Coordinates of C-alpha atoms and ligand atoms in Angstrom, one line a residue:
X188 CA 0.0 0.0 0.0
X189 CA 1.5 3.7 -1.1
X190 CA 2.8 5.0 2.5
X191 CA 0.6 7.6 2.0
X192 CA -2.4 6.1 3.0
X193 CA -0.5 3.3 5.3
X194 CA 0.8 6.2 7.5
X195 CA -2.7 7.9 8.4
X196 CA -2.5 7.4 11.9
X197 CA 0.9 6.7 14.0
X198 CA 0.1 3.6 15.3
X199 CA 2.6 1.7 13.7
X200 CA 5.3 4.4 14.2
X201 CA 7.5 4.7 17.2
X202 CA 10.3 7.2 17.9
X203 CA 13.0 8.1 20.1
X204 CA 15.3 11.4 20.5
X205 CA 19.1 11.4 21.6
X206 CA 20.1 14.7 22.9
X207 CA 23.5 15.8 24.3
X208 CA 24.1 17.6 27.9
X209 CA 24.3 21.2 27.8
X210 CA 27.6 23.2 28.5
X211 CA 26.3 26.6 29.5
X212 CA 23.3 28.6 30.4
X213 CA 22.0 29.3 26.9
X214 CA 23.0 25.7 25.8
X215 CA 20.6 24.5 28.4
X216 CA 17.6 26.9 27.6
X217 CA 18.4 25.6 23.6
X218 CA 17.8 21.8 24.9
X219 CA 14.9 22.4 27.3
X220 CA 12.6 24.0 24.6
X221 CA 13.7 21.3 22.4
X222 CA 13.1 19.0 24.8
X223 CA 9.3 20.5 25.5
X224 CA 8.6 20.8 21.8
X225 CA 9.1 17.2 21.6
X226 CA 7.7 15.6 24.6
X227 CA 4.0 15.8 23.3
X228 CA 5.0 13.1 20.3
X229 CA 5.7 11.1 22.9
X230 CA 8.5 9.4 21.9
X231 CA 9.4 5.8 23.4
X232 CA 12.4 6.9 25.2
X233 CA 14.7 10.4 25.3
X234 CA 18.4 9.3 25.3
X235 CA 21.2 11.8 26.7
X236 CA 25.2 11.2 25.2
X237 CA 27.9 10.7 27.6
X238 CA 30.9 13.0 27.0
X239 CA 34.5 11.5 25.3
X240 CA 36.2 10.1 28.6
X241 CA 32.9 10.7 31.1
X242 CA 34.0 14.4 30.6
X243 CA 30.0 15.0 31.2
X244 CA 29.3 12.4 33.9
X245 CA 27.6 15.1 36.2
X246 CA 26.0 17.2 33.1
X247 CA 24.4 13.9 31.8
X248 CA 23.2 12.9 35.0
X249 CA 21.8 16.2 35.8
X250 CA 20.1 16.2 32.3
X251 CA 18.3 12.8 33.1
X252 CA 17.2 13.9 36.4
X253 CA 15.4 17.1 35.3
X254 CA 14.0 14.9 32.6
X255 CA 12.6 12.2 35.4
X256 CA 11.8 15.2 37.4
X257 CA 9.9 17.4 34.9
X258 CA 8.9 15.4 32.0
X259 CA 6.6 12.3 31.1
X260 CA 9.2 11.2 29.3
X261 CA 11.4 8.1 29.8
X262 CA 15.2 8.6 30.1
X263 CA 17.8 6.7 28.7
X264 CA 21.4 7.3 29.7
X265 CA 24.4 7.0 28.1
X266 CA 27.2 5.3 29.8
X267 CA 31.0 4.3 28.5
X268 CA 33.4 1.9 30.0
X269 CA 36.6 4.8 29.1
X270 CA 38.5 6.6 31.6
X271 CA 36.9 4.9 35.3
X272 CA 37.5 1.8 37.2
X273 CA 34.6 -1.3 37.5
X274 CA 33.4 0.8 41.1
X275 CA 33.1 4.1 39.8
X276 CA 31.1 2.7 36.2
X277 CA 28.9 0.8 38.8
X278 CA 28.6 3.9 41.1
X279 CA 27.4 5.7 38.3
X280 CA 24.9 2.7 37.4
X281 CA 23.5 2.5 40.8
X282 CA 23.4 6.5 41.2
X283 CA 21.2 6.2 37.9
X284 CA 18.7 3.0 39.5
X285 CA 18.3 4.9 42.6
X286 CA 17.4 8.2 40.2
X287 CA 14.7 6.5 39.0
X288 CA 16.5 5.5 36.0
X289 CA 15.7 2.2 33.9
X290 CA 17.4 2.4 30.4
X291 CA 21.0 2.5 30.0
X292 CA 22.9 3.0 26.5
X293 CA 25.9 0.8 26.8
X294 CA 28.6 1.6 25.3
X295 CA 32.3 1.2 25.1
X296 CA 33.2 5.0 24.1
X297 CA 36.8 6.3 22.8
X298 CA 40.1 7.3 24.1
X299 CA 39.6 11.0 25.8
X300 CA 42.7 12.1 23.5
X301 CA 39.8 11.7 20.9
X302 CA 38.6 10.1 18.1
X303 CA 41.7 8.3 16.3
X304 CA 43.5 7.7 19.2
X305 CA 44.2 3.9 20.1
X306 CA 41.7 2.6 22.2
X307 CA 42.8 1.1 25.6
X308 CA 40.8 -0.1 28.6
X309 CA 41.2 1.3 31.8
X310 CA 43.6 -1.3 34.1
X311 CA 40.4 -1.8 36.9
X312 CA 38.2 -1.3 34.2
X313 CA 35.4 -3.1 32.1
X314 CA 37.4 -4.4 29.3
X315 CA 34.5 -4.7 26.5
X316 CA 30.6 -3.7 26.7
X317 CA 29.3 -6.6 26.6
X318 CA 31.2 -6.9 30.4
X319 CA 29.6 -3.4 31.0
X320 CA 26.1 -4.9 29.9
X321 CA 26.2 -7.6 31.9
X322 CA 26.8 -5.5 34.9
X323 CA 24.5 -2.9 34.4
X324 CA 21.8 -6.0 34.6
X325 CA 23.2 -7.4 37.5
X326 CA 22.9 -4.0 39.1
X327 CA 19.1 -3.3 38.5
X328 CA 16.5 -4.3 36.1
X329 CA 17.5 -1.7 33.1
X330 CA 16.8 -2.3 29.4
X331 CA 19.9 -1.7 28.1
X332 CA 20.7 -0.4 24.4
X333 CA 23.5 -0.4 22.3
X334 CA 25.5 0.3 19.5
X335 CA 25.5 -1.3 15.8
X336 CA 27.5 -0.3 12.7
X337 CA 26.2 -0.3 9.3
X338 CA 28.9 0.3 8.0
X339 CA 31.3 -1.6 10.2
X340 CA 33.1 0.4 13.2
X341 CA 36.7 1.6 12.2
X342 CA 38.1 -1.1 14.2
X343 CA 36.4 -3.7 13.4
X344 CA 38.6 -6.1 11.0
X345 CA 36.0 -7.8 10.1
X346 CA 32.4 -8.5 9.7
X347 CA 32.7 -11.7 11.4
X348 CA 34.5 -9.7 14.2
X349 CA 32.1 -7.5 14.0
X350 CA 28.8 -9.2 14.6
X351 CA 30.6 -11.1 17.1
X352 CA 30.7 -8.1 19.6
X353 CA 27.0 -7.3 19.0
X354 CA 26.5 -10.7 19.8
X355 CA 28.4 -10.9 22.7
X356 CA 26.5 -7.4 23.6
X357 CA 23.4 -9.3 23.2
X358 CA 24.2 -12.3 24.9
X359 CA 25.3 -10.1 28.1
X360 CA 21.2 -8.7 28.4
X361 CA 21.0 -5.9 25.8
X362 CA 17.9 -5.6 24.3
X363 CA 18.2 -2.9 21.4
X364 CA 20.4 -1.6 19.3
X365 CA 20.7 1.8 17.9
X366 CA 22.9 2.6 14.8
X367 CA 25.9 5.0 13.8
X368 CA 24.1 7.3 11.1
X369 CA 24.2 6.9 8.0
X370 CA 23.1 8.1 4.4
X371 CA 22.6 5.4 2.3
X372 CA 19.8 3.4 3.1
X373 CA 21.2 0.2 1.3
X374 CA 24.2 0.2 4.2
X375 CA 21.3 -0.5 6.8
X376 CA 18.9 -3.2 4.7
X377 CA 22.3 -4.6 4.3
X378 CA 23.7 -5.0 7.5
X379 CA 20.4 -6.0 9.0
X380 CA 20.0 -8.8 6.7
X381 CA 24.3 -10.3 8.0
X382 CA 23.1 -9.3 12.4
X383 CA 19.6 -11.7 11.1
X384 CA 22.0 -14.2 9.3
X385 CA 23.9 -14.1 12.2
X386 CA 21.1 -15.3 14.9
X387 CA 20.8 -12.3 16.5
X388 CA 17.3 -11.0 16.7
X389 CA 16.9 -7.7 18.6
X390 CA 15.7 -4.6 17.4
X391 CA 18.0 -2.8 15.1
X392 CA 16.6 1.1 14.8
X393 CA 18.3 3.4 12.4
X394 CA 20.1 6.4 14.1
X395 CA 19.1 9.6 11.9
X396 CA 21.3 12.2 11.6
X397 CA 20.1 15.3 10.2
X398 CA 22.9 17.4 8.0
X399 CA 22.9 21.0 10.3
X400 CA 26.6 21.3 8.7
X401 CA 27.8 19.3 5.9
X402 CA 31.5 20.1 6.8
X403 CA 30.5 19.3 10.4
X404 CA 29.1 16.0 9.1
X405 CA 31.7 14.6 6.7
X406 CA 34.3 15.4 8.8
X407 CA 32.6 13.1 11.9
X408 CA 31.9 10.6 9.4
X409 CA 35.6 10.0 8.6
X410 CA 36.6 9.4 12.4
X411 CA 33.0 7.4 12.6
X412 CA 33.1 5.0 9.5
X413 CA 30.1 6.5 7.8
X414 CA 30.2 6.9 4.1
X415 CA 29.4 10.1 2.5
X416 CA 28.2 9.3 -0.8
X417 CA 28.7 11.5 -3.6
X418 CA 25.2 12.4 -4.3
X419 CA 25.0 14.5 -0.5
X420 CA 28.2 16.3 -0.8
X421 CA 26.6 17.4 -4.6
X422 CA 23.9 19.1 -2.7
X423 CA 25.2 20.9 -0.2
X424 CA 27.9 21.8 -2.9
X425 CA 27.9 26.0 -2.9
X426 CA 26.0 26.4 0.2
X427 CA 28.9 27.2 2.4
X428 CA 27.9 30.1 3.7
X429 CA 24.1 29.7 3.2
X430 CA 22.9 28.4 6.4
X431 CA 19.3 28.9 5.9
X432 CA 19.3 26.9 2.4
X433 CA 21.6 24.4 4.1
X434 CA 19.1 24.2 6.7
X435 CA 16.0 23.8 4.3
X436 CA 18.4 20.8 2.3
X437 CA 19.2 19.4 5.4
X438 CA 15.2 18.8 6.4
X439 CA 14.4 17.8 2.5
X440 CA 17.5 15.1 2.8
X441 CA 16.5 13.7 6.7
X442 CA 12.9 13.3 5.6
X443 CA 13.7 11.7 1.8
X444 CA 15.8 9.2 3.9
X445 CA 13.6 8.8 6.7
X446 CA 10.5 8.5 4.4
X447 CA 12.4 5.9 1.9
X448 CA 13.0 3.8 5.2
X449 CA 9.1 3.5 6.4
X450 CA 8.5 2.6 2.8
X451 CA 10.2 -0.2 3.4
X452 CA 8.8 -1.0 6.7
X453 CA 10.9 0.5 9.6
X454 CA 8.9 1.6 11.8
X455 CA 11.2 2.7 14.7
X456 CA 13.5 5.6 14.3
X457 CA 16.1 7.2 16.8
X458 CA 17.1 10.6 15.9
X459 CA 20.1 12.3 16.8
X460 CA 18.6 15.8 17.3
X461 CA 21.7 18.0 17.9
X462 CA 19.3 19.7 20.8
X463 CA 17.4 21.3 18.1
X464 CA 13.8 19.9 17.8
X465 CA 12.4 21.9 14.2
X466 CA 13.5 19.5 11.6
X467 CA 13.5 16.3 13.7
X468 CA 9.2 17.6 14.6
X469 CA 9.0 18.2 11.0
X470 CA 10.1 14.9 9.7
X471 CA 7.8 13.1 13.1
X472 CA 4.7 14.9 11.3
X473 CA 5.3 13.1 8.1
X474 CA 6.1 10.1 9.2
X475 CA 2.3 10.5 10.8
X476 CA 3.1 11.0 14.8
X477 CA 0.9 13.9 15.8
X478 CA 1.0 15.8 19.1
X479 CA -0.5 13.7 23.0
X480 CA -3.1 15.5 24.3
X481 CA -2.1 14.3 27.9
X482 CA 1.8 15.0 26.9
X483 CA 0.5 18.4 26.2
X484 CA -1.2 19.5 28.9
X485 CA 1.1 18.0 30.9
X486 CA 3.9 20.1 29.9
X487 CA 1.6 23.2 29.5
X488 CA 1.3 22.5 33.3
Ligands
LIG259 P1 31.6 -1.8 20.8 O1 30.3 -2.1 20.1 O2 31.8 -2.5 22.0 O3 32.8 -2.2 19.8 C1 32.8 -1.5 18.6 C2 34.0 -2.1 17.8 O4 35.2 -2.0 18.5 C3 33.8 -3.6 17.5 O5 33.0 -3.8 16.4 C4 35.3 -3.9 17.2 O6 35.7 -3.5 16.0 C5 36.0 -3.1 18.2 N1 36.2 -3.9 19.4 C6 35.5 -3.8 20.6 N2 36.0 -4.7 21.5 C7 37.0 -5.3 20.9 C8 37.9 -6.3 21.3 N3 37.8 -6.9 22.5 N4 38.8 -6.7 20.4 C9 38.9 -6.2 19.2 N5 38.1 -5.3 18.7 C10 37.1 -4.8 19.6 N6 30.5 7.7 22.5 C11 30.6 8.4 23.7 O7 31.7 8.7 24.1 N7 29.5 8.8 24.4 C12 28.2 8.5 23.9 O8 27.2 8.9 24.6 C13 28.1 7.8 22.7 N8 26.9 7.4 22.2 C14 26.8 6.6 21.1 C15 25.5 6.2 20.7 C16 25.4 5.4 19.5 C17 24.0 5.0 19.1 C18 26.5 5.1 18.8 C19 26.4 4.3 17.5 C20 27.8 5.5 19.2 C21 27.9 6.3 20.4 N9 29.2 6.6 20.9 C22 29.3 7.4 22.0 C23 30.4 6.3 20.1 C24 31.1 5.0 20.6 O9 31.5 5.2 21.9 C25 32.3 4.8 19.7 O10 31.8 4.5 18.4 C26 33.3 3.8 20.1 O11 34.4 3.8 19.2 C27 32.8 2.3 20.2 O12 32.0 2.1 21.3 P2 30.9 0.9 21.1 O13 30.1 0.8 22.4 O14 30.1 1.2 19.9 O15 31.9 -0.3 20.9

């Protein structure tokens, strides 16, 4: 049936937003009325990014506890292995159980010297994230998300290495898994169909990244593993120094992508919003989601 007429209510569509913590007062106002324009399309879960090294350990807690504390919506935290020893990672879990947290995004994370940089785990500790997993279930009962590469993660030197860690990821208790972003939409139906050959059966939901900067973007993809294909660097070609046009190419490019993938029967999306909620609103209203009436008043209250 033409998607069209399939998406006429949202029933079938669910959503979830990743945000990052805010690093100064006007930041923080930014990601609040993001966060409040985006609560009443009630997405399944809100997630919040853990900074290179647990540089934002505080911020990102913070950011979760206003969320438990002045939103209907449901948290998810983000939480590496880099940088801490086994008793402060499992501090952190516990701090975020007895928050009233019950979603964890489990992830390994990179060297603080950045992106590039050889990873190494700490000496005390968690070595991989499926050890990390496995703890954070032994600490409370969280559903825990993860990572998954279309494309492969730089490291990985191979795809047989590759599905091997989501594997063990899933074995250790994880129950979804969220993707690095990509643009071709080939690079997911692909990979999906080698994590199914591979016995593993857990949710894989796109991660959607909308193009605010096409330098930004291409330079992240580099260090990240995405591809940029050709096609996207021809249409942001000349806008340079055209934000507003950028921005209108950006929302025409999310949605063409977004759209493309429904037609094909995805019906769960996690978007990287950047903290900005416009475009990422825009592309929920045509994929059908439509504003809560209880989310609503709720946050007009
Ligand atoms: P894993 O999935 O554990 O491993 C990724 C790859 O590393 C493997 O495929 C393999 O190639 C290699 N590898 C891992 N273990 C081994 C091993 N024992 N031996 C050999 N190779 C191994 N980073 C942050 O700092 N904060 C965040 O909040 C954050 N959020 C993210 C959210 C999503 C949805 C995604 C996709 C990424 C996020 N990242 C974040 C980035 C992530 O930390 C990096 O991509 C990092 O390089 C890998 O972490 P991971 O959990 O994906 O690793």
């Amino acid at each position: 049936i033409d998607r069209r007429f399939r998406l006429n209510g949202a029933s079938d569509i669910s959503v979830s937003f990743e945000f990052f913590p805010p690093k100064s007062e006007k930041m923080e106002q930014r990601l609040w009325s993001s966060i409040k324009r985006l609560e009443p399309l009630a997405p399944s879960f809100v997630s919040v990014t853990y900074g290179a090294g647990g540089s934002t350990r505080e911020r990102t807690h913070a950011t979760v506890s206003r969320i438990v504390n002045e939103t209907c919506l449901k948290p998810a935290a983000h939480l590496t292995c880099v940088d801490a020893t086994k008793e402060e990672v499992n501090e952190v879990i516990q701090a975020y159980w007895d928050a009233g947290v019950r979603h964890i995004v489990a992830l390994r994370g990179d060297p603080a010297a950045g992106l590039g940089e050889k990873y190494a785990p700490h000496e005390g500790g968690y070595r991989t994230t499926a050890d990390l997993v496995a703890s954070i279930r032994s600490i409370g009962d969280f559903e825990v998300s993860v990572s998954a590469y279309p494309e492969k993660h730089p490291e990985s030197p191979s795809w047989d290495a590759e599905l091997d860690v989501l594997k063990a990821k899933v074995d250790a208790g994880a129950t979804r898994a969220i993707t690095q972003f990509f643009f071709d939409n080939d690079h997911y139906f692909r990979y999906v169909d080698r994590v199914r050959s591979a016995g593993i059966t857990i949710p894989i939901v796109p991660g959607i990244v909308p193009v605010t900067s096409f330098k930004g973007i291409s330079g992240f993809a580099k260090k990240t593993g995405a591809s940029v294909p050709g096609w996207l660097a021809h249409r942001f070609n000349g806008l340079g120094d055209d934000p507003r046009t950028s921005e209108l190419v950006a929302a025409a490019v999310a949605a063409e992508q977004v759209m493309s993938l429904a037609d094909d029967g995805v019906e769960d999306f996690h978007f990287y919003t950047m903290n900005k909620a416009d475009l990422v609103y825009a592309i929920c209203h045509m994929l059908g989601l439509r504003e809560n009436r209880k989310v609503r008043t709720s946050v007009a209250a």
